Tab-separated table of C-alpha atoms and ligand atoms in Angstrom:
chain	number	residue	atom	x	y	z
A	14	UNK	CA	30.497	1.468	7.695
A	15	UNK	CA	32.930	-0.665	9.682
A	16	UNK	CA	30.998	-3.370	11.533
A	17	UNK	CA	32.282	-2.252	14.943
A	18	UNK	CA	31.153	1.357	14.359
A	19	UNK	CA	27.861	0.114	12.971
A	20	UNK	CA	27.264	-2.019	16.085
A	21	UNK	CA	27.587	1.147	18.182
A	22	UNK	CA	25.066	2.968	15.970
A	23	UNK	CA	22.653	0.026	16.215
A	24	UNK	CA	22.979	-0.139	20.002
A	25	UNK	CA	22.285	3.567	20.456
A	26	UNK	CA	19.314	3.536	18.046
A	27	UNK	CA	17.903	0.473	19.816
A	28	UNK	CA	18.183	2.183	23.194
A	29	UNK	CA	16.661	5.420	21.836
A	30	UNK	CA	13.701	3.599	20.275
A	31	UNK	CA	12.901	1.403	23.254
A	32	UNK	CA	13.529	3.913	26.045
A	33	UNK	CA	12.529	7.252	24.538
A	34	UNK	CA	10.110	6.602	21.671
A	35	UNK	CA	8.063	3.585	22.823
A	36	UNK	CA	6.805	5.420	25.948
A	37	UNK	CA	5.512	8.281	23.729
A	38	UNK	CA	3.726	6.118	21.114
A	39	UNK	CA	0.184	6.635	22.402
A	40	UNK	CA	0.736	10.388	22.667
A	41	UNK	CA	2.060	10.484	19.088
A	42	UNK	CA	-0.975	8.523	17.867
A	43	UNK	CA	-3.467	10.694	19.745
A	44	UNK	CA	-1.896	14.068	18.933
A	45	UNK	CA	-0.923	13.114	15.366
A	46	UNK	CA	2.483	14.709	15.926
A	47	UNK	CA	6.062	13.725	16.766
A	48	UNK	CA	7.445	15.776	19.682
A	49	UNK	CA	10.230	18.183	18.707
A	50	UNK	CA	12.526	16.551	21.264
A	51	UNK	CA	12.414	13.281	19.282
A	52	UNK	CA	12.881	15.115	15.974
A	53	UNK	CA	15.987	16.853	17.343
A	54	UNK	CA	17.335	13.591	18.761
A	55	UNK	CA	16.919	11.910	15.348
A	56	UNK	CA	18.861	14.728	13.691
A	57	UNK	CA	21.642	14.440	16.268
A	58	UNK	CA	21.887	10.667	15.725
A	59	UNK	CA	22.290	11.064	11.962
A	60	UNK	CA	18.962	9.371	11.212
A	61	UNK	CA	18.033	11.918	8.523
A	62	UNK	CA	20.983	10.724	6.483
A	63	UNK	CA	21.741	7.072	7.225
A	64	UNK	CA	21.443	6.109	3.546
A	65	UNK	CA	23.115	9.251	2.174
A	66	UNK	CA	26.791	8.748	1.180
A	67	UNK	CA	29.400	9.898	3.703
A	68	UNK	CA	30.938	12.431	1.296
A	69	UNK	CA	27.625	14.327	1.447
A	70	UNK	CA	27.364	14.208	5.225
A	71	UNK	CA	25.370	10.997	5.700
A	72	UNK	CA	26.222	7.712	7.389
A	73	UNK	CA	26.506	5.999	3.995
A	74	UNK	CA	25.030	2.676	5.067
A	75	UNK	CA	24.797	0.003	2.383
A	76	UNK	CA	21.359	-1.602	2.199
A	77	UNK	CA	22.541	-4.663	4.205
A	78	UNK	CA	23.272	-2.387	7.166
A	79	UNK	CA	20.323	-0.092	6.502
A	80	UNK	CA	17.848	-2.965	6.919
A	81	UNK	CA	19.372	-3.915	10.289
A	82	UNK	CA	18.927	-0.315	11.420
A	83	UNK	CA	15.354	-0.303	10.114
A	84	UNK	CA	14.539	-3.523	12.024
A	85	UNK	CA	15.166	-1.388	15.142
A	86	UNK	CA	13.133	1.579	13.871
A	87	UNK	CA	10.244	-0.741	13.019
A	88	UNK	CA	9.887	-1.705	16.672
A	89	UNK	CA	7.995	1.529	17.367
A	90	UNK	CA	5.428	3.722	15.608
A	91	UNK	CA	6.249	3.890	11.880
A	92	UNK	CA	5.526	7.637	12.034
A	93	UNK	CA	8.988	8.158	13.519
A	94	UNK	CA	10.728	6.535	10.552
A	95	UNK	CA	8.460	8.362	8.125
A	96	UNK	CA	9.700	11.724	9.451
A	97	UNK	CA	13.202	11.110	8.025
A	98	UNK	CA	12.288	8.266	5.654
A	99	UNK	CA	11.785	10.450	2.583
A	100	UNK	CA	15.198	12.171	3.019
A	101	UNK	CA	16.999	8.824	3.098
A	102	UNK	CA	14.642	6.947	0.860
A	103	UNK	CA	12.519	7.754	-2.114
A	104	UNK	CA	13.221	11.531	-2.191
A	105	UNK	CA	16.924	11.538	-1.242
A	106	UNK	CA	17.534	8.603	-3.557
A	107	UNK	CA	16.251	10.561	-6.543
A	108	UNK	CA	19.326	12.764	-6.114
A	109	UNK	CA	21.685	9.907	-5.241
A	110	UNK	CA	20.549	7.943	-8.320
A	111	UNK	CA	19.979	10.729	-10.806
A	112	UNK	CA	21.374	14.043	-9.538
A	113	UNK	CA	24.295	15.978	-10.995
A	114	UNK	CA	27.346	16.540	-8.770
A	115	UNK	CA	26.206	20.157	-8.196
A	116	UNK	CA	22.724	19.028	-7.160
A	117	UNK	CA	24.135	16.412	-4.788
A	118	UNK	CA	26.557	18.913	-3.252
A	119	UNK	CA	23.857	21.508	-2.801
A	120	UNK	CA	21.086	19.343	-1.387
A	121	UNK	CA	22.318	16.057	0.107
A	122	UNK	CA	24.207	17.587	3.081
A	123	UNK	CA	21.066	19.544	4.014
A	124	UNK	CA	18.941	16.389	3.743
A	125	UNK	CA	21.446	14.384	5.795
A	126	UNK	CA	21.476	16.930	8.631
A	127	UNK	CA	17.695	17.318	8.630
A	128	UNK	CA	17.990	21.037	7.881
A	129	UNK	CA	15.760	20.327	4.887
A	130	UNK	CA	12.918	17.828	4.475
A	131	UNK	CA	12.330	16.435	0.983
A	132	UNK	CA	9.258	14.707	-0.453
A	133	UNK	CA	8.892	12.356	-3.410
A	134	UNK	CA	6.012	13.547	-5.586
A	135	UNK	CA	5.109	10.905	-8.164
A	136	UNK	CA	1.507	9.797	-7.489
A	137	UNK	CA	-1.460	11.691	-8.915
A	138	UNK	CA	-5.234	11.305	-8.594
A	139	UNK	CA	-5.348	9.236	-11.804
A	140	UNK	CA	-1.828	7.780	-11.787
A	141	UNK	CA	-0.932	5.564	-8.826
A	142	UNK	CA	0.049	1.967	-9.562
A	143	UNK	CA	0.842	3.010	-13.103
A	144	UNK	CA	2.747	6.280	-12.736
A	145	UNK	CA	3.520	6.324	-16.462
A	146	UNK	CA	0.020	7.787	-16.805
A	147	UNK	CA	0.922	10.935	-14.897
A	148	UNK	CA	-0.514	14.181	-16.235
A	149	UNK	CA	1.702	16.808	-14.570
A	150	UNK	CA	3.589	18.641	-17.296
A	151	UNK	CA	6.883	20.518	-17.476
A	152	UNK	CA	7.273	22.812	-20.482
A	153	UNK	CA	10.504	24.506	-21.500
A	154	UNK	CA	10.402	28.287	-21.686
A	155	UNK	CA	13.859	29.652	-22.523
A	156	UNK	CA	16.162	28.626	-19.648
A	157	UNK	CA	13.215	27.829	-17.413
A	158	UNK	CA	10.697	25.030	-17.017
A	159	UNK	CA	7.035	25.679	-16.258
A	160	UNK	CA	5.278	22.967	-14.219
A	161	UNK	CA	1.538	22.378	-13.941
A	162	UNK	CA	-0.374	19.583	-12.215
A	163	UNK	CA	-1.283	18.053	-8.866
A	164	UNK	CA	0.256	15.271	-6.801
A	165	UNK	CA	-1.620	13.125	-4.293
A	166	UNK	CA	-0.844	11.466	-0.912
A	167	UNK	CA	2.657	12.958	-0.739
A	168	UNK	CA	4.428	11.901	2.467
A	169	UNK	CA	5.841	14.808	4.473
A	170	UNK	CA	4.327	17.371	2.063
A	171	UNK	CA	3.045	19.518	4.962
A	172	UNK	CA	6.649	19.761	6.270
A	173	UNK	CA	8.645	19.617	3.066
A	174	UNK	CA	11.094	22.294	1.969
A	175	UNK	CA	11.634	20.706	-1.430
A	176	UNK	CA	9.739	18.275	-3.670
A	177	UNK	CA	11.172	15.807	-6.172
A	178	UNK	CA	8.429	16.247	-8.767
A	179	UNK	CA	7.941	13.858	-11.671
A	180	UNK	CA	6.454	15.560	-14.719
A	181	UNK	CA	5.870	14.802	-18.372
A	182	UNK	CA	8.436	16.574	-20.538
A	183	UNK	CA	7.794	14.752	-23.793
A	184	UNK	CA	4.300	13.680	-24.864
A	185	UNK	CA	5.609	12.279	-28.174
A	186	UNK	CA	7.412	9.173	-26.832
A	187	UNK	CA	5.981	6.086	-25.043
A	188	UNK	CA	4.384	7.155	-21.749
A	189	UNK	CA	7.125	6.032	-19.349
A	190	UNK	CA	9.960	7.485	-21.454
A	191	UNK	CA	8.784	11.088	-21.561
A	192	UNK	CA	9.011	11.833	-17.826
A	193	UNK	CA	11.658	13.932	-16.034
A	194	UNK	CA	12.260	14.746	-12.366
A	195	UNK	CA	12.592	18.264	-10.957
A	196	UNK	CA	13.747	19.787	-7.695
A	197	UNK	CA	10.926	22.153	-6.774
A	198	UNK	CA	11.431	24.304	-3.671
A	199	UNK	CA	8.266	24.729	-1.645
A	200	UNK	CA	8.905	28.477	-1.690
A	201	UNK	CA	8.570	28.646	-5.504
A	202	UNK	CA	5.651	30.798	-6.662
A	203	UNK	CA	2.670	28.623	-7.638
A	204	UNK	CA	3.424	25.719	-5.240
A	205	UNK	CA	0.688	25.021	-2.709
A	206	UNK	CA	0.087	22.132	-0.308
A	207	UNK	CA	-3.440	20.934	0.516
A	208	UNK	CA	-4.759	20.128	3.974
A	209	UNK	CA	-3.305	17.115	5.803
A	210	UNK	CA	-5.002	13.856	4.737
A	211	UNK	CA	-7.087	12.178	7.436
A	212	UNK	CA	-5.565	8.687	7.384
A	213	UNK	CA	-6.533	5.332	8.915
A	214	UNK	CA	-3.317	5.032	10.897
A	215	UNK	CA	0.357	5.973	11.136
A	216	UNK	CA	-0.688	9.144	12.968
A	217	UNK	CA	2.232	11.514	13.379
A	218	UNK	CA	3.171	10.913	9.718
A	219	UNK	CA	1.547	13.392	7.392
A	220	UNK	CA	0.529	13.297	3.740
A	221	UNK	CA	-1.156	15.890	1.538
A	222	UNK	CA	-1.773	16.912	-2.058
A	223	UNK	CA	0.747	19.192	-3.745
A	224	UNK	CA	-0.434	21.615	-6.435
A	225	UNK	CA	1.771	23.176	-9.092
A	226	UNK	CA	0.256	26.137	-10.851
A	227	UNK	CA	2.554	27.647	-13.504
A	228	UNK	CA	5.555	26.983	-11.269
A	229	UNK	CA	8.747	28.297	-12.861
A	230	UNK	CA	12.049	26.621	-12.052
A	231	UNK	CA	15.360	27.210	-13.779
A	232	UNK	CA	17.513	24.726	-15.702
A	233	UNK	CA	19.516	23.491	-12.677
A	234	UNK	CA	16.245	22.236	-11.158
A	235	UNK	CA	16.098	19.445	-13.738
A	236	UNK	CA	17.450	16.370	-11.946
A	237	UNK	CA	20.445	15.030	-13.804
A	238	UNK	CA	20.682	18.219	-15.901
A	239	UNK	CA	20.162	17.853	-19.659
A	240	UNK	CA	21.113	14.147	-19.341
A	241	UNK	CA	18.100	13.737	-17.077
A	242	UNK	CA	15.565	14.793	-19.698
A	243	UNK	CA	12.976	12.023	-20.132
A	244	UNK	CA	14.867	9.737	-17.669
A	245	UNK	CA	12.714	10.428	-14.611
A	246	UNK	CA	10.749	7.191	-14.770
A	247	UNK	CA	13.899	5.038	-14.665
A	248	UNK	CA	15.152	7.065	-11.681
A	249	UNK	CA	11.802	6.653	-9.904
A	250	UNK	CA	11.813	2.879	-10.425
A	251	UNK	CA	15.383	2.555	-9.059
A	252	UNK	CA	14.452	4.573	-5.972
A	253	UNK	CA	11.356	2.465	-5.406
A	254	UNK	CA	13.310	-0.814	-5.636
A	255	UNK	CA	15.660	0.346	-2.877
A	256	UNK	CA	12.686	1.662	-0.888
A	257	UNK	CA	10.880	-1.663	-1.091
A	258	UNK	CA	13.608	-3.518	0.790
A	259	UNK	CA	13.586	-0.697	3.341
A	260	UNK	CA	9.797	-0.979	3.836
A	261	UNK	CA	10.125	-4.763	4.121
A	262	UNK	CA	12.640	-4.274	6.957
A	263	UNK	CA	10.248	-1.890	8.669
A	264	UNK	CA	7.530	-4.575	8.520
A	265	UNK	CA	9.907	-7.104	10.093
A	266	UNK	CA	10.680	-4.697	12.953
A	267	UNK	CA	6.978	-4.198	13.575
A	268	UNK	CA	6.381	-7.963	13.487
A	269	UNK	CA	9.031	-8.442	16.191
A	270	UNK	CA	7.254	-5.894	18.386
A	271	UNK	CA	3.870	-7.553	17.780
A	272	UNK	CA	5.303	-10.938	18.754
A	273	UNK	CA	6.770	-9.421	21.947
A	274	UNK	CA	3.431	-7.777	22.808
A	275	UNK	CA	1.585	-11.065	22.167
A	276	UNK	CA	4.016	-13.119	24.255
A	277	UNK	CA	3.960	-10.800	27.240
A	278	UNK	CA	0.156	-10.583	27.173
A	279	UNK	CA	-0.221	-14.385	26.852
A	280	UNK	CA	2.085	-14.870	29.836
A	281	UNK	CA	0.144	-12.574	32.155
A	282	UNK	CA	-3.505	-12.671	31.044
A	283	UNK	CA	-5.399	-15.442	32.830
A	284	UNK	CA	-8.655	-17.230	32.048
A	285	UNK	CA	-10.076	-19.977	34.261
A	286	UNK	CA	-7.077	-19.585	36.550
A	287	UNK	CA	-4.518	-20.290	33.779
A	288	UNK	CA	-2.319	-17.925	31.751
A	289	UNK	CA	-3.778	-17.925	28.230
A	290	UNK	CA	-0.280	-18.832	26.998
A	291	UNK	CA	-0.917	-22.348	28.349
A	292	UNK	CA	-3.727	-22.866	25.812
A	293	UNK	CA	-2.491	-24.615	22.713
A	294	UNK	CA	-4.700	-22.583	20.384
A	295	UNK	CA	-3.054	-19.391	21.673
A	296	UNK	CA	0.342	-21.101	21.328
A	297	UNK	CA	-0.569	-21.847	17.705
A	298	UNK	CA	-1.230	-18.145	16.986
A	299	UNK	CA	2.067	-17.161	18.578
A	300	UNK	CA	4.047	-19.923	16.860
A	301	UNK	CA	2.681	-18.880	13.459
A	302	UNK	CA	3.669	-15.258	14.123
A	303	UNK	CA	7.187	-16.163	15.288
A	304	UNK	CA	7.632	-18.292	12.150
A	305	UNK	CA	6.328	-15.494	9.914
A	306	UNK	CA	8.615	-12.953	11.590
A	307	UNK	CA	11.675	-15.169	11.209
A	308	UNK	CA	10.937	-15.894	7.555
A	309	UNK	CA	10.576	-12.146	6.875
A	310	UNK	CA	13.810	-11.379	8.723
A	311	UNK	CA	15.792	-13.903	6.689
A	312	UNK	CA	14.218	-12.831	3.386
A	313	UNK	CA	14.988	-9.138	3.960
A	314	UNK	CA	18.644	-9.824	4.821
A	315	UNK	CA	18.993	-11.957	1.684
A	316	UNK	CA	17.268	-9.357	-0.528
A	317	UNK	CA	19.473	-6.554	0.845
A	318	UNK	CA	22.672	-8.579	0.278
A	319	UNK	CA	21.673	-9.346	-3.335
A	320	UNK	CA	20.763	-5.682	-3.892
A	321	UNK	CA	24.155	-4.510	-2.594
A	322	UNK	CA	25.906	-7.095	-4.769
A	323	UNK	CA	23.896	-5.887	-7.777
A	324	UNK	CA	22.697	-9.407	-8.492
A	325	UNK	CA	18.990	-8.744	-7.882
A	326	UNK	CA	17.498	-5.264	-7.913
A	327	UNK	CA	13.963	-6.157	-8.927
A	328	UNK	CA	12.464	-9.543	-8.024
A	329	UNK	CA	14.307	-9.611	-4.673
A	330	UNK	CA	13.065	-6.187	-3.468
A	331	UNK	CA	9.529	-6.896	-4.664
A	332	UNK	CA	9.435	-10.374	-3.083
A	333	UNK	CA	10.718	-8.968	0.204
A	334	UNK	CA	8.195	-6.106	0.217
A	335	UNK	CA	5.333	-8.381	-0.853
A	336	UNK	CA	6.038	-11.080	1.726
A	337	UNK	CA	6.946	-8.801	4.642
A	338	UNK	CA	3.997	-6.411	4.222
A	339	UNK	CA	1.500	-9.269	3.971
A	340	UNK	CA	3.311	-11.071	6.811
A	341	UNK	CA	3.060	-8.151	9.254
A	342	UNK	CA	-0.646	-7.869	8.430
A	343	UNK	CA	-1.132	-11.488	9.505
A	344	UNK	CA	1.006	-11.005	12.611
A	345	UNK	CA	-0.929	-7.854	13.601
A	346	UNK	CA	-4.221	-9.668	13.113
A	347	UNK	CA	-3.108	-12.569	15.340
A	348	UNK	CA	-1.774	-10.134	17.950
A	349	UNK	CA	-5.217	-8.505	18.204
A	350	UNK	CA	-6.752	-11.978	18.528
A	351	UNK	CA	-4.370	-12.973	21.331
A	352	UNK	CA	-5.373	-9.794	23.193
A	353	UNK	CA	-9.115	-10.537	22.930
A	354	UNK	CA	-11.305	-7.468	23.597
A	355	UNK	CA	-8.310	-5.461	24.773
A	356	UNK	CA	-6.827	-5.791	21.284
A	357	UNK	CA	-9.730	-3.757	19.889
A	358	UNK	CA	-9.268	-0.856	22.296
A	359	UNK	CA	-7.499	2.446	21.653
A	360	UNK	CA	-4.367	2.873	23.753
A	361	UNK	CA	-3.400	-0.804	23.449
A	362	UNK	CA	-0.309	-1.020	21.189
A	363	UNK	CA	-1.504	-3.909	19.015
A	364	UNK	CA	-4.684	-2.023	18.056
A	365	UNK	CA	-2.535	0.857	16.811
A	366	UNK	CA	-0.088	-1.397	14.971
A	367	UNK	CA	-3.029	-3.209	13.323
A	368	UNK	CA	-4.079	0.116	11.757
A	369	UNK	CA	-0.506	1.220	11.021
A	370	UNK	CA	0.449	-2.049	9.297
A	371	UNK	CA	-2.302	-1.783	6.699
A	372	UNK	CA	-0.462	0.894	4.749
A	373	UNK	CA	2.537	-1.311	3.969
A	374	UNK	CA	0.531	-3.382	1.462
A	375	UNK	CA	-0.469	-0.211	-0.406
A	376	UNK	CA	2.333	2.361	-0.772
A	377	UNK	CA	5.613	2.044	-2.673
A	378	UNK	CA	3.732	-0.407	-4.901
A	379	UNK	CA	0.682	-2.406	-3.828
A	380	UNK	CA	0.937	-6.154	-3.244
A	381	UNK	CA	-0.601	-6.709	-6.676
A	382	UNK	CA	2.094	-4.574	-8.310
A	383	UNK	CA	4.806	-6.565	-6.475
A	384	UNK	CA	3.191	-9.769	-7.799
A	385	UNK	CA	3.277	-8.340	-11.324
A	386	UNK	CA	6.989	-7.376	-10.993
A	387	UNK	CA	7.936	-10.771	-9.533
A	388	UNK	CA	6.047	-12.719	-12.194
A	389	UNK	CA	7.408	-10.573	-15.055
A	390	UNK	CA	10.907	-10.974	-13.647
A	391	UNK	CA	10.807	-14.752	-13.729
A	392	UNK	CA	8.653	-15.227	-16.823
A	393	UNK	CA	10.534	-12.716	-18.972
A	394	UNK	CA	9.083	-11.598	-22.280
A	395	UNK	CA	6.437	-14.069	-23.497
B	408	LIG	C1	-0.148	7.129	3.399
B	408	LIG	C2	0.357	7.149	1.979
B	408	LIG	C3	1.581	7.720	1.702
B	408	LIG	C4	2.019	7.817	0.373
B	408	LIG	N1	3.189	8.485	0.098
B	408	LIG	C5	3.517	8.741	-1.206
B	408	LIG	C6	4.634	9.584	-1.523
B	408	LIG	O1	5.341	10.070	-0.640
B	408	LIG	N2	4.882	9.857	-2.818
B	408	LIG	C7	4.130	9.343	-3.846
B	408	LIG	O2	4.427	9.640	-4.990
B	408	LIG	N3	3.081	8.521	-3.573
B	408	LIG	C8	2.749	8.225	-2.278
B	408	LIG	N4	1.668	7.424	-1.989
B	408	LIG	C9	0.879	6.868	-3.086
B	408	LIG	C10	0.957	5.344	-3.190
B	408	LIG	O3	2.205	4.936	-3.671
B	408	LIG	C11	-0.231	4.903	-4.066
B	408	LIG	O4	-1.410	5.124	-3.304
B	408	LIG	C12	-0.124	3.450	-4.468
B	408	LIG	O5	0.934	3.242	-5.379
B	408	LIG	C13	-1.427	2.929	-5.118
B	408	LIG	O6	-1.905	3.806	-6.091
B	408	LIG	P1	-3.450	4.264	-6.041
B	408	LIG	O7	-3.749	4.726	-4.661
B	408	LIG	O8	-3.681	5.203	-7.147
B	408	LIG	O9	-4.269	2.953	-6.272
B	408	LIG	P2	-4.613	2.277	-7.716
B	408	LIG	O10	-3.387	2.233	-8.554
B	408	LIG	O11	-5.818	2.925	-8.291
B	408	LIG	O12	-4.968	0.783	-7.277
B	408	LIG	C14	-6.280	0.360	-6.906
B	408	LIG	C15	-6.263	-1.169	-6.869
B	408	LIG	O13	-6.003	-1.694	-8.196
B	408	LIG	C16	-4.893	-2.580	-8.135
B	408	LIG	N5	-4.144	-2.491	-9.400
B	408	LIG	C17	-3.721	-1.362	-10.038
B	408	LIG	N6	-3.023	-1.689	-11.158
B	408	LIG	C18	-2.978	-3.049	-11.207
B	408	LIG	C19	-2.412	-3.999	-12.109
B	408	LIG	N7	-1.713	-3.637	-13.188
B	408	LIG	N8	-2.597	-5.331	-11.836
B	408	LIG	C20	-3.297	-5.712	-10.754
B	408	LIG	N9	-3.853	-4.868	-9.861
B	408	LIG	C21	-3.699	-3.552	-10.083
B	408	LIG	C22	-4.060	-2.102	-6.944
B	408	LIG	O14	-3.221	-3.149	-6.441
B	408	LIG	C23	-5.169	-1.732	-5.964
B	408	LIG	O15	-5.623	-2.891	-5.318
B	408	LIG	C24	1.229	7.277	-0.673
B	408	LIG	C25	0.016	6.652	-0.373
B	408	LIG	C26	-0.431	6.597	0.929
B	408	LIG	C27	-1.784	5.957	1.194
């Protein structure tokens, strides 16, 4: 997008987040739901499709612009971003990366407008960090495929209209080569969604199990068509690499908010007749968080630029996700410390962000998996 148009988008998203969403954060956390008014506003602003190409109705932002948008989204509850995150990110990207032209034309405009919510269904009870161990199967039966299995912790499953399901199509080749991806409408017979998971944080964002019991889909449901047979794992890894830079940007946005909360509290809270911000030990906590935030900001911009240029689509995304997710954990911990007892109380933003931030080190690849990818990337085959 032209920089001048993009600046307008950024300014309106910034205003929306700070003036309309921030005041509702506690309500979202307590009710575990995003108000419909915010959902509708996000649709109207094009937020369901910022990463979807313009020819399919999205804003078509390259990753370098996407991360600047996500810095703004990260300033508030991550549940807001999660609501449209799967359409733009891991689920929508399965189609962008691996879909046929017909599949893109049919589904991407509906994802971009928010008419349809899509989920990315890779993880299973016994296949998380190593998804090549997944047990869900897809068996050919004439022109149809028959899917059986269960997926776990699937973001937006309770709302989803369609699932991008990864299933084993060929048990006779090495584990990660025999997997394909399928578009499975929620309305298909045999699809059921379990109860909402009771999570630690990020209330307002929902996950659940998805069960597939003899689900029949026809040939066009195979992502990428016949060329997509056994290519699902590669598609999933490409989507996750893009998603990792996105999550890193979200962490940076949250870190900025945590710094702002810490600074304003340290300016106004007094002990012994002095604002706590005058104490050098409090200054040390704040200085460390500002430094962490700035390092994360610079790293994410660099990783996004290298991703767009095609010069680094693996170590860069993993380093950004690893550093930024660990970084926001440290910043959240210091923010609670700066707030003293208040930081441990419900209704105080830093308490909520402390819980919300914990997820970033776990999903879309744990910190240990990012370490493995980074080390393999630089060591090469030994
Ligand atoms: C709120 C939430 C939302 C999610 N949304 C989705 C979604 O939309 N779609 C989806 O498909 N999945 C989703 N997930 C799943 C998520 O990606 C997995 O939980 C994550 O990848 C970790 O897998 P696991 O939970 O099975 O843990 P495990 O893989 O069992 O890991 C347990 C521990 O072992 C470590 N470990 C595992 N393998 C290695 C290794 N090789 N080297 C070193 N350490 C290792 C891990 O780092 C971790 O510390 C979500 C999870 C959560 C909690």
